[in-house]
XYZ file of C-alpha atoms in Angstrom:
705
model
C -24.625 24.321 -17.948
C -27.117 21.584 -17.008
C -26.984 20.481 -13.366
C -24.909 17.461 -12.424
C -26.901 14.773 -10.654
C -25.659 13.018 -7.551
C -28.136 10.734 -5.846
C -25.758 8.796 -3.633
C -22.226 8.039 -2.666
C -21.676 5.037 -4.918
C -19.886 5.516 -8.268
C -22.945 4.433 -10.207
C -24.896 7.252 -8.540
C -22.446 9.818 -9.893
C -23.559 9.829 -13.510
C -24.041 13.478 -14.524
C -25.727 14.071 -17.854
C -23.414 16.841 -19.005
C -20.011 18.350 -18.362
C -20.226 21.796 -19.887
C -21.664 21.296 -23.354
C -20.567 17.658 -23.572
C -23.184 14.964 -23.129
C -21.669 12.096 -21.189
C -22.432 8.817 -22.914
C -21.008 6.124 -20.630
C -18.864 5.683 -17.545
C -15.354 4.521 -18.386
C -14.249 4.156 -14.801
C -14.178 5.622 -11.316
C -11.349 6.504 -8.967
C -10.610 8.491 -5.870
C -10.478 11.814 -7.716
C -13.552 11.445 -9.886
C -15.344 9.581 -12.640
C -14.138 9.325 -16.250
C -16.808 9.343 -18.955
C -16.805 8.822 -22.691
C -18.254 11.675 -24.731
C -18.336 12.994 -28.284
C -17.566 16.554 -29.329
C -19.674 18.530 -31.813
C -17.249 17.553 -34.577
C -17.580 13.858 -33.757
C -14.271 13.525 -31.913
C -14.280 10.976 -29.094
C -13.114 12.439 -25.798
C -12.620 11.268 -22.229
C -14.103 13.573 -19.588
C -12.991 13.465 -15.975
C -15.660 14.808 -13.609
C -14.533 15.405 -10.036
C -16.373 13.740 -7.157
C -18.918 15.973 -5.465
C -17.221 15.845 -2.051
C -13.877 16.932 -3.528
C -15.604 19.770 -5.351
C -16.397 21.341 -1.958
C -12.743 21.381 -0.919
C -10.961 24.613 -1.859
C -7.513 23.044 -1.569
C -8.525 20.171 -3.822
C -9.908 22.628 -6.374
C -6.549 24.397 -6.367
C -4.835 21.092 -7.050
C -7.221 20.311 -9.879
C -6.633 23.743 -11.429
C -2.931 22.919 -11.315
C -3.545 19.561 -13.011
C -5.501 21.232 -15.809
C -2.804 23.870 -16.244
C -0.035 21.263 -16.325
C -1.901 19.038 -18.775
C -2.487 22.003 -21.091
C 1.166 23.021 -20.950
C 2.388 19.603 -22.029
C -0.348 18.701 -24.535
C 1.432 17.190 -27.497
C 2.443 14.038 -29.303
C 3.374 12.165 -26.125
C 0.396 13.026 -23.926
C -3.406 12.961 -24.139
C -4.172 16.508 -25.424
C -6.589 18.629 -23.417
C -9.709 19.479 -25.430
C -11.615 21.552 -22.877
C -11.920 22.039 -19.122
C -13.794 23.986 -16.460
C -12.055 23.743 -13.069
C -14.438 26.363 -11.642
C -17.665 24.459 -12.396
C -19.848 23.156 -9.529
C -18.376 19.770 -10.446
C -14.970 20.560 -12.011
C -14.153 18.632 -15.178
C -11.493 18.195 -17.841
C -11.841 16.665 -21.313
C -8.930 15.074 -23.182
C -8.652 13.219 -26.436
C -9.812 9.608 -26.072
C -6.945 7.239 -26.881
C -7.929 3.646 -27.575
C -5.085 1.618 -26.170
C -4.178 -0.306 -23.009
C -2.005 1.020 -20.249
C 1.411 -0.529 -19.848
C 0.128 -2.024 -16.590
C -2.748 -3.744 -18.394
C -0.533 -4.947 -21.239
C 2.027 -6.576 -18.938
C -0.613 -8.064 -16.667
C -2.539 -9.661 -19.534
C 0.244 -10.606 -21.935
C 3.432 -10.717 -19.914
C 6.646 -8.669 -20.254
C 7.391 -6.783 -23.453
C 9.866 -8.084 -26.015
C 13.296 -6.508 -26.374
C 12.433 -4.388 -29.413
C 9.206 -3.240 -27.785
C 11.181 -2.209 -24.713
C 13.528 -0.103 -26.826
C 10.621 1.681 -28.492
C 8.902 2.189 -25.145
C 12.064 3.664 -23.647
C 12.619 5.965 -26.603
C 9.013 7.168 -26.484
C 9.110 7.783 -22.761
C 12.415 9.635 -22.990
C 11.068 11.878 -25.734
C 7.855 12.405 -23.800
C 9.747 13.392 -20.646
C 11.908 15.755 -22.672
C 8.797 17.605 -23.886
C 7.192 17.573 -20.435
C 10.307 19.017 -18.827
C 10.720 21.594 -21.590
C 7.238 22.786 -20.700
C 8.473 23.399 -17.168
C 6.575 20.499 -15.595
C 7.756 17.617 -13.393
C 5.318 14.688 -13.604
C 6.291 13.033 -10.274
C 4.033 9.981 -10.770
C 5.270 8.185 -13.872
C 4.219 4.529 -13.517
C 2.892 1.710 -15.753
C -0.758 2.681 -15.240
C 0.054 6.234 -16.388
C 1.579 5.091 -19.683
C -0.776 4.443 -22.594
C 0.373 2.127 -25.394
C -1.208 3.863 -28.356
C -0.771 2.851 -31.981
C 1.611 5.757 -32.577
C 3.695 5.271 -29.464
C 3.451 5.606 -25.690
C 1.504 8.476 -24.137
C 2.106 9.847 -20.643
C -1.085 10.713 -18.778
C -2.361 11.906 -15.379
C -0.770 15.149 -14.271
C -2.789 15.235 -11.067
C 0.277 15.617 -8.827
C 2.664 17.185 -11.327
C 4.214 20.494 -10.390
C 5.085 23.303 -12.758
C 8.455 24.689 -11.760
C 6.977 28.193 -11.539
C 3.943 27.141 -9.468
C 3.164 28.877 -6.182
C 1.384 25.751 -4.930
C 4.218 24.009 -3.155
C 4.518 20.604 -1.593
C 3.707 20.572 2.108
C 6.531 19.669 4.445
C 6.628 15.944 5.142
C 4.264 14.936 2.340
C 5.231 12.070 0.059
C 3.828 12.408 -3.425
C 3.917 9.561 -5.899
C 3.758 5.768 -6.023
C 6.570 4.183 -3.937
C 7.835 1.499 -6.393
C 8.342 4.245 -9.000
C 9.473 7.108 -6.768
C 13.013 8.449 -6.616
C 14.948 8.509 -3.326
C 14.676 12.286 -3.087
C 10.880 12.039 -3.160
C 11.094 10.256 0.203
C 13.906 12.338 1.650
C 13.412 15.840 0.217
C 9.898 16.037 -1.275
C 10.016 19.824 -1.624
C 13.113 19.643 -3.831
C 11.978 17.083 -6.393
C 13.032 17.936 -9.953
C 13.045 16.420 -13.471
C 15.592 13.759 -12.472
C 12.871 12.073 -10.381
C 10.934 11.367 -13.581
C 14.051 9.748 -15.076
C 14.318 7.458 -12.046
C 10.648 6.536 -12.494
C 11.254 5.810 -16.175
C 13.961 3.326 -15.215
C 11.583 1.599 -12.806
C 8.838 1.536 -15.455
C 11.187 -0.128 -17.937
C 12.072 -2.786 -15.362
C 8.366 -3.465 -14.878
C 7.835 -3.677 -18.628
C 10.765 -6.083 -18.992
C 10.066 -8.375 -16.040
C 6.499 -7.861 -14.831
C 7.730 -6.482 -11.494
C 9.444 -3.384 -10.236
C 13.108 -2.995 -9.259
C 12.044 -2.586 -5.620
C 9.253 -5.033 -4.875
C 7.701 -6.076 -1.590
C 4.250 -6.725 -0.171
C 4.847 -3.737 2.140
C 4.907 -0.154 0.819
C 7.228 0.791 3.663
C 9.772 -1.838 2.708
C 9.634 -0.615 -0.884
C 10.308 2.943 0.240
C 13.236 1.779 2.354
C 14.675 -0.222 -0.541
C 14.378 2.707 -2.941
C 16.445 4.877 -0.617
C 19.035 2.353 0.587
C 19.167 -0.817 -1.559
C 20.348 -1.723 -5.037
C 17.581 -2.455 -7.557
C 16.695 -6.009 -8.540
C 17.358 -6.088 -12.290
C 17.084 -9.850 -12.778
C 15.445 -10.548 -16.127
C 16.237 -7.164 -17.689
C 17.773 -7.567 -21.182
C 21.525 -7.166 -20.973
C 21.645 -4.448 -23.606
C 19.363 -2.245 -21.526
C 21.113 -2.803 -18.178
C 23.551 0.163 -18.417
C 20.753 2.561 -19.351
C 18.396 1.389 -16.615
C 21.139 1.366 -13.971
C 21.971 4.954 -14.826
C 18.300 5.939 -14.536
C 18.093 4.307 -11.098
C 21.108 6.117 -9.638
C 20.443 7.206 -6.050
C 21.665 10.772 -6.614
C 19.690 12.956 -9.075
C 22.851 14.440 -10.589
C 24.079 10.950 -11.558
C 21.070 10.228 -13.786
C 21.011 10.958 -17.523
C 18.767 13.596 -19.051
C 15.951 12.590 -21.435
C 18.057 13.841 -24.361
C 20.923 11.601 -23.269
C 18.543 8.658 -22.941
C 17.254 9.216 -26.469
C 20.821 9.188 -27.756
C 21.526 5.953 -25.862
C 18.463 4.175 -27.275
C 18.425 4.955 -31.026
C 15.483 2.568 -31.631
C 15.506 3.031 -35.413
C 19.022 1.649 -35.628
C 18.165 -1.460 -33.618
C 15.630 -2.882 -36.014
C 12.749 -2.393 -33.611
C 9.215 -2.417 -34.963
C 6.401 -0.352 -33.497
C 4.126 -1.954 -30.919
C 0.533 -1.609 -32.101
C -2.010 -2.723 -29.499
C -5.156 -4.467 -30.625
C -8.182 -2.194 -30.628
C -10.810 -2.991 -28.104
C -14.351 -3.707 -28.983
C -17.760 -4.119 -27.404
C -18.320 -3.537 -23.724
C -14.689 -4.253 -22.959
C -13.629 -1.090 -24.767
C -15.488 1.160 -22.418
C -14.451 -0.593 -19.238
C -10.797 -0.992 -20.141
C -10.464 2.506 -21.558
C -11.173 3.890 -18.123
C -7.684 3.032 -17.067
C -6.149 4.838 -20.045
C -7.266 8.368 -19.380
C -6.657 11.205 -16.963
C -7.091 9.048 -13.957
C -9.532 9.425 -11.185
C -6.657 8.490 -8.951
C -7.483 9.234 -5.331
C -5.578 12.204 -3.964
C -7.015 13.457 -0.681
C -6.663 17.086 0.425
C -3.518 18.113 -1.255
C -0.822 16.709 -3.510
C -1.094 13.139 -2.341
C -1.067 10.266 -4.778
C -2.574 6.944 -3.976
C 0.077 4.290 -4.392
C -0.743 0.774 -5.498
C -2.210 -1.687 -3.072
C 0.031 -4.736 -3.575
C 3.575 -5.215 -4.692
C 4.159 -8.854 -3.957
C 6.556 -10.212 -6.522
C 4.799 -12.973 -8.451
C 4.548 -14.697 -5.116
C 2.334 -14.066 -2.146
C 1.002 -11.015 -0.426
C 0.093 -12.320 2.996
C -2.160 -10.590 5.459
C -2.988 -11.909 8.910
C -5.244 -11.109 11.800
C -4.468 -13.124 14.938
C -5.841 -13.020 18.451
C -3.013 -10.694 19.463
C -1.695 -7.658 17.596
C 0.615 -8.590 14.715
C 2.918 -5.963 13.351
C 5.893 -5.230 11.073
C 9.669 -5.215 11.819
C 12.144 -3.001 13.519
C 15.286 -1.906 15.442
C 16.645 -1.887 18.953
C 19.328 -3.361 21.125
C 19.704 -4.693 24.619
C 21.194 -7.150 27.072
C 19.606 -9.947 29.037
C 18.640 -9.097 32.570
C 16.694 -10.874 35.246
C 13.190 -9.840 36.196
C 10.085 -11.086 37.931
C 6.795 -11.818 36.264
C 3.774 -9.608 36.866
C 1.256 -11.809 35.108
C -1.267 -11.507 37.940
C -0.573 -7.955 39.109
C -3.246 -5.314 38.425
C -2.760 -2.452 35.973
C -2.206 0.858 37.729
C -5.394 2.879 38.033
C -3.716 6.248 37.525
C -1.776 6.220 34.306
C 0.954 8.630 33.321
C 2.281 8.807 29.743
C 5.752 7.323 29.311
C 8.431 6.790 26.689
C 11.191 4.154 26.511
C 13.977 4.058 23.927
C 14.676 0.665 22.335
C 17.364 0.927 19.724
C 20.576 -0.779 18.695
C 23.986 0.600 17.897
C 23.354 0.371 14.151
C 23.021 3.498 12.058
C 19.619 2.511 10.721
C 16.451 3.862 12.279
C 13.579 1.427 12.718
C 10.493 1.400 14.833
C 10.286 -1.368 17.462
C 7.565 -4.004 17.103
C 5.330 -4.613 20.096
C 2.260 -6.531 21.206
C 0.346 -6.450 24.482
C -0.805 -9.228 26.758
C -2.145 -8.607 30.256
C -0.051 -5.966 32.034
C 2.985 -6.639 29.846
C 4.227 -5.379 26.526
C 6.445 -7.620 24.387
C 8.774 -6.020 21.850
C 11.501 -6.983 19.426
C 14.026 -5.149 17.254
C 17.475 -5.681 15.687
C 19.848 -6.524 18.484
C 17.013 -7.606 20.790
C 15.362 -10.962 20.235
C 12.636 -10.070 22.720
C 11.963 -7.740 25.616
C 9.162 -7.381 28.124
C 8.080 -3.931 29.253
C 5.723 -3.015 32.059
C 2.707 -1.281 30.524
C 2.294 0.905 33.609
C 5.546 2.842 33.264
C 7.450 1.367 30.314
C 10.412 0.011 32.259
C 12.160 -3.046 30.762
C 11.583 -6.128 32.930
C 13.818 -8.397 30.890
C 15.423 -8.436 27.482
C 17.193 -11.097 25.459
C 20.069 -10.049 23.275
C 20.073 -11.359 19.745
C 23.431 -12.730 18.657
C 22.530 -12.293 14.977
C 22.667 -8.547 14.445
C 22.469 -8.621 10.666
C 19.112 -6.875 10.797
C 15.480 -7.833 11.036
C 13.854 -9.123 7.873
C 11.130 -6.975 6.395
C 7.676 -8.292 7.050
C 8.393 -9.970 10.434
C 5.740 -9.705 13.109
C 5.809 -8.522 16.688
C 6.189 -11.187 19.373
C 2.997 -13.206 19.778
C 1.953 -14.766 23.082
C -0.165 -17.876 22.509
C -0.389 -21.311 24.104
C 1.661 -20.109 27.080
C 4.758 -19.243 25.028
C 6.064 -16.107 23.347
C 6.905 -16.554 19.670
C 9.538 -14.392 18.036
C 10.790 -14.318 14.463
C 14.535 -13.763 14.705
C 16.597 -11.423 12.474
C 16.748 -12.300 8.824
C 13.693 -14.548 9.266
C 16.159 -17.436 9.760
C 14.552 -18.971 12.815
C 11.441 -18.987 14.952
C 12.001 -18.958 18.708
C 9.548 -19.995 21.422
C 10.340 -18.107 24.640
C 9.151 -18.358 28.228
C 7.268 -15.066 28.751
C 8.156 -14.988 32.452
C 11.938 -15.187 32.103
C 12.854 -14.856 28.440
C 14.367 -18.349 28.410
C 14.235 -20.165 25.078
C 12.030 -23.301 24.964
C 12.521 -24.350 21.346
C 13.466 -22.971 17.976
C 12.892 -23.883 14.336
C 14.795 -23.065 11.161
C 12.422 -21.058 8.972
C 14.889 -19.776 6.396
C 12.719 -21.311 3.674
C 9.491 -20.143 5.314
C 9.665 -16.376 5.729
C 5.964 -16.000 6.513
C 4.575 -17.055 9.883
C 0.942 -17.134 10.990
C -0.658 -18.308 14.225
C -3.912 -20.264 14.470
C -5.174 -21.955 17.639
C -2.289 -24.119 18.918
C -0.511 -24.279 15.570
C 2.258 -22.154 14.148
C 1.814 -22.056 10.382
C 4.823 -21.485 8.135
C 4.858 -20.927 4.408
C 7.435 -20.464 1.686
C 7.850 -17.194 -0.148
C 6.051 -18.490 -3.224
C 3.150 -19.916 -1.193
C 3.644 -23.429 -2.591
C 4.696 -25.215 0.590
C 2.986 -24.835 3.937
C 3.934 -26.449 7.281
C 2.179 -26.356 10.635
C 4.104 -26.842 13.883
C 2.742 -27.722 17.297
C 3.085 -24.518 19.302
C 4.073 -26.347 22.508
C 6.830 -28.570 21.105
C 7.739 -27.235 17.662
C 7.077 -30.639 16.070
C 5.464 -30.735 12.644
C 1.729 -31.381 12.640
C 1.041 -31.345 8.904
C 2.224 -29.920 5.617
C 0.703 -29.064 2.262
C 2.950 -29.702 -0.713
C 2.508 -28.168 -3.050
C 0.003 -25.437 -2.285
C -1.059 -23.261 -5.168
C 1.113 -20.242 -5.979
C -0.124 -16.702 -5.388
C -2.011 -17.806 -2.286
C -2.979 -15.313 0.402
C -3.516 -16.531 3.914
C -5.371 -15.154 6.901
C -5.720 -16.593 10.376
C -8.706 -15.670 12.478
C -10.308 -16.166 15.848
C -11.898 -19.469 16.715
C -8.983 -21.438 15.292
C -9.858 -20.729 11.676
C -7.294 -20.629 8.916
C -8.117 -19.470 5.390
C -6.346 -19.504 2.057
C -7.407 -17.333 -0.887
C -5.884 -18.150 -4.270
C -6.372 -15.972 -7.334
C -6.753 -17.442 -10.801
C -3.979 -16.573 -13.286
C -6.261 -14.123 -15.118
C -7.518 -12.735 -11.780
C -11.103 -13.360 -12.868
C -11.909 -15.324 -9.708
C -10.495 -16.241 -6.306
C -10.819 -19.642 -4.621
C -11.232 -19.526 -0.837
C -10.637 -22.559 1.379
C -11.075 -22.992 5.124
C -8.289 -25.111 6.627
C -8.306 -27.004 9.924
C -5.175 -25.649 11.698
C -4.713 -28.913 13.612
C -4.910 -31.406 10.736
C -4.515 -29.283 7.591
C -7.765 -30.724 6.206
C -9.894 -28.590 3.889
C -13.148 -27.859 5.733
C -14.949 -26.088 2.877
C -14.248 -24.046 -0.212
C -15.918 -21.247 -2.143
C -15.198 -19.580 -5.493
C -15.611 -15.794 -5.558
C -15.578 -13.428 -8.504
C -12.698 -11.017 -8.946
C -9.157 -10.440 -7.717
C -9.378 -10.686 -3.925
C -6.932 -10.668 -1.019
C -7.719 -11.980 2.453
C -7.380 -9.209 4.997
C -8.796 -10.627 8.223
C -11.243 -12.969 9.905
C -13.690 -12.857 12.805
C -15.587 -15.559 14.680
C -18.018 -16.033 11.819
C -16.627 -14.496 8.634
C -13.645 -13.969 6.367
C -13.061 -10.477 4.988
C -11.384 -9.770 1.679
C -10.401 -6.706 -0.332
C -11.265 -6.536 -4.030
C -8.790 -4.971 -6.460
C -9.452 -3.310 -9.799
C -7.142 -3.745 -12.772
C -4.742 -1.134 -11.367
C -4.704 -2.880 -7.971
C -6.775 -0.218 -6.252
C -9.132 -1.578 -3.595
C -12.657 -0.900 -4.849
C -14.768 -3.139 -2.604
C -14.808 -5.029 0.697
C -16.195 -8.582 0.753
C -17.655 -10.432 3.723
C -17.777 -14.228 3.330
C -19.878 -15.906 6.021
C -17.908 -18.861 7.423
C -21.079 -20.865 8.169
C -23.552 -20.100 5.362
C -20.885 -19.082 2.813
C -23.069 -16.134 1.841
C -21.198 -13.259 0.196
C -21.827 -9.545 0.696
C -19.843 -7.120 -1.466
C -19.658 -3.474 -0.412
C -18.453 -1.181 -3.174
C -16.336 1.816 -2.200
C -17.291 5.229 -3.624
C -13.617 5.767 -4.459
C -10.807 3.190 -4.717
C -8.111 3.049 -2.046
C -4.592 2.289 -3.192
C -1.975 0.563 -1.057
C -4.751 -0.483 1.302
C -4.419 -2.150 4.692
C -7.386 -3.136 6.816
C -8.466 -4.184 10.299
C -11.741 -5.913 11.192
C -13.819 -5.202 14.311
C -17.443 -6.320 14.746
C -18.053 -6.633 10.996
C -16.736 -3.101 10.443
C -13.679 -3.085 8.206
C -11.412 -0.093 8.746
C -9.375 0.515 5.589
C -6.416 2.871 5.393
C -4.531 3.994 2.298
C -0.800 4.476 2.118
C -1.138 8.249 2.295
C -3.627 8.403 5.101
C -7.172 8.021 3.787
C -9.083 6.171 6.510
C -12.576 4.761 6.006
C -15.061 2.573 7.874
C -17.053 -0.021 5.913
C -20.061 -1.721 7.494
C -20.070 -5.130 5.819
C -23.417 -6.214 7.274
C -25.270 -3.130 6.052
C -23.182 -2.916 2.889
C -22.291 0.779 3.237
C -19.260 2.980 3.735
C -20.012 4.839 6.959
C -17.364 7.538 6.768
C -14.082 8.532 5.203
C -11.410 10.762 6.719
C -8.391 12.245 4.970
C -5.898 12.224 7.835
C -3.244 14.178 5.894
C -0.489 11.874 7.127
C 2.091 10.187 4.980
C 2.559 6.438 5.291
C -0.204 5.470 7.680
C -0.051 2.157 9.529
C -2.720 -0.516 9.623
C -5.463 0.676 12.000
C -5.893 -0.544 15.562
C -9.429 -0.520 16.962
C -10.702 -0.330 20.527
C -14.461 -0.022 20.924
C -15.439 3.237 19.269
C -11.878 4.491 18.726
C -9.569 3.916 15.775
C -5.824 4.538 16.008
C -3.156 4.793 13.304
C 0.544 5.596 13.363
C 2.164 7.947 10.862
C 5.542 7.677 9.172
C 6.866 10.618 11.197
C 6.066 8.910 14.507
C 2.733 10.562 15.233
C -0.148 8.614 16.786
C -3.643 9.637 15.675
C -6.981 8.917 17.343
C -10.207 8.904 15.303
C -13.836 8.597 16.403
C -14.955 5.223 15.061
C -18.602 6.336 14.769
C -18.248 9.720 13.061
C -14.763 9.561 11.550
C -13.722 12.791 13.302
C -10.077 13.299 14.230
C -9.894 13.395 18.044
C -6.226 14.141 18.585
C -2.628 13.334 17.704
C 0.777 13.199 19.352
C 3.888 15.076 18.316
C 6.196 13.596 15.646
C 9.030 11.382 16.856
C 11.792 11.359 14.270
C 15.469 10.648 14.788
C 17.895 13.477 14.154
C 19.930 11.260 11.821
C 19.447 11.382 8.075
C 18.036 7.867 7.825
C 14.543 8.138 9.219
C 12.683 6.099 6.594
C 11.688 2.857 8.318
C 11.042 -0.253 6.202
C 7.841 -1.110 8.058
C 5.366 0.941 10.053
C 3.832 -1.007 12.968
C 0.245 -0.259 13.983
C -0.489 0.949 17.516
C -1.180 -1.429 20.396
C -4.427 -0.922 22.301
C -4.310 -1.685 26.039
C -6.679 -0.881 28.928
C -6.715 2.870 29.441
C -3.840 3.520 27.096
C -2.506 3.256 23.560
C 1.072 2.180 22.890
C 2.884 3.095 19.703
C 6.403 2.985 18.288
C 8.282 5.529 16.214
C 11.224 5.819 13.781
C 13.427 7.313 16.505
C 13.405 3.930 18.261
C 10.975 4.900 20.991
C 8.095 2.957 22.495
C 5.584 5.334 24.065
C 2.193 5.162 25.747
C -0.520 7.820 26.037
C -3.787 7.981 27.944
C -6.595 6.875 25.635
C -9.197 8.830 27.595
C -8.480 12.283 26.159
C -6.695 12.297 22.784
C -7.241 16.050 22.463
C -4.608 16.557 25.183
C -1.930 14.457 23.474
C-alpha cells in the first residue's frame, strides 16, 4: 500500500494519503489513539477510517489492543453499531474502516440542545438495551459506554468505540490495578475488581447514560474524577430531574451489585417504546464544513489509551456550575482522612533542616472505616496536614513526628474538593469538615485566631492577603481580609460557569465560558479591591489551570471535553499563544513551572508543554491509574498514583526515574475521593497514600526508592 506520511507530531501533520486501498479525503478528527478520516469505497459508500498514531504503531502492546478492538468491532457489527468495512491491524500504520454514520453523538446533542424529551429517552433506552443485548450475545463487554460513544442516527442509536472492550474468550486480560473506562459511567466493580468486569457493568453505564440524556449531567458528578469514583462505589446516585416513569428502571440499572441489575432483555421488556406513543428521534443532517468536523466525534474514536487497556476519561464533570482550579504560592491539594488529639509543641520556624535525611512514614488516620489520603503542604521546616478528625497538624519534615495537632469536633467527614492547609500572611488556613467553616490558625501553637462560616461558599482560593470565597454556582464571590476575617469586597452576581485561578504576584483571574462554549472571557481581578484590571476574550472552551508572575495558563477542551491545547495569556501584553497537543488528554490536571505546563491525564499520561516555544516537549505513559496533579521541583516532576505510589520523572527528557512501593490499606474501601499531589521540600518529596500514611523520601536518588 502507499506509504503513510508523517512530517511532525501535530495532528495536521498526520495526514496519510491512503489507508490500504482507501484514499483519505479529509480529517474528521484526532484523538489520543489516532486520526479519523472520511473516505469513499469503490462502490461509492462513505466510510470513516481510523488510522493509528505513528508512535502507537511502534508499541507491540498497543498493537495487540488494537487487534482486539478490530476483532470486537467485527464480532458485534450489526444494526446497533457502526459496521466494520475493512481493517489492517498489521499495517505500518494500523487502520480500521467503518460505515460513516451522519448523526451527532448523544454528548453533542445534549450539549447543544439540552436534555432529551421523555419519548426520546424511552426510544434511546430501548435502542441501547437492544444494542447491549446483541453486543453481549457476541461475547463482548463494551466497558466504556458513555454519551460520546452513542450515535443518534436516523434509524436509532448506535454504540461505537470498542477500543477497551473485552471479548469473554480473550487471552488479553486486564492488568492488575488498572481502571478501564470513564469514571462517571463506570460500575462499582470496575473500580474494585477490574479483572472481573462482566456484562452487568454495561447495564450500569446505560443507566448513567440515560441520566445524562435526561438531565444534562451524570448521576455521580463532581469536578474531581476521584470524587466521582468514590461516589460511584459508595453513594446513591443523584436522579433529580429524571422523569418519574423512568426512575425504577434507572435505579435498577445503577444497583451497586452486578447481580441486582436487570439484563438487556429485561430492560427491553420494561421499556416497550412502541406502546408508549414515542416517536423516533431523527437528527438533522449536517452540511458544509460542519459535517466533517462534527462527524469526527461520531466514529470509532481516536480516544487516547496509552500502553494497554486504559481509557481516557473526560476532563471536567462540574455540574452546570463551576470547575475551579487554583495555583497558589503554597501547594494546594484535595481532601482526606485522619484523626488526632491536641498536644503542646514548640515552634521550629527558624531551625535548620537536617543535612542527612532518612526516609520516614507517619500514619494519620481517624477511627472511621473510610480510607482517605491526608492533605499536606510544606512551609519552611514544617509540614501542615489535615484529615477527618484532625482540623490541622504540624509535622517536622526531618523525621515526620507530630509537633501539634488540633482535633476536629465535627467528624462528619471532609468535603470533597477541600484544600490542604495554606500558610499565608502569618496564619494557617484550614477548611473544616463538610466545608462548613474556614479557620485561621496560629502555625506555632495550633490556636484558632478566627473562623468564618463558608457553608454557602464551598470553594476557597488565596491571593495576596485576601481569602477569596465563592458559591458553588460561581455567581457570588466574597473576599476576606486574611488577618482579621472581615469582608473586603464582594461580587454579586458573578457570571455562572466561571473558573477561577489565583497566581503569584497577587493576581486573581476569572475565566467565564459563553453558553455555546464558542469563546471564553478572561478578567484580571484586584484581590484587594475586587476591581476588574483588564479583560480579554479568547476563542474556544477554556478552563483556567494556573498562573505565574506574568501569565495565565488555560486548557482548551474539544467538544468531548478532551484537552487539545494549552493557552498562555500574557498578563501584561495580553498576547495569546496556543499550543496544540498531538493527542487530546482527558480528565486533565496541570501544573505550571517556568512557562512549562505539565499536564497529566486521569490514567497516567504525563506531558510537558513549552508554552513559549509552542511545542510539546515529551509525553510519558506512566501506566498508573488515577494520577494526581503533578508537583515540580527544578528538573523533576512528581505524581502520586491511586495505589499510593510516588513517581519521579525527569522534567527534561520525560524518563521515569523511580517509584515507591504501593501503600494501600488492607480494608476493602481503598478508593479515596481525592488524590493529593506530592509536596516538594528541600532534599525530599512528601506524599500521602490511601492507607492514611504521610511519607517522605530522598529526592536525590529516585531509583533507590
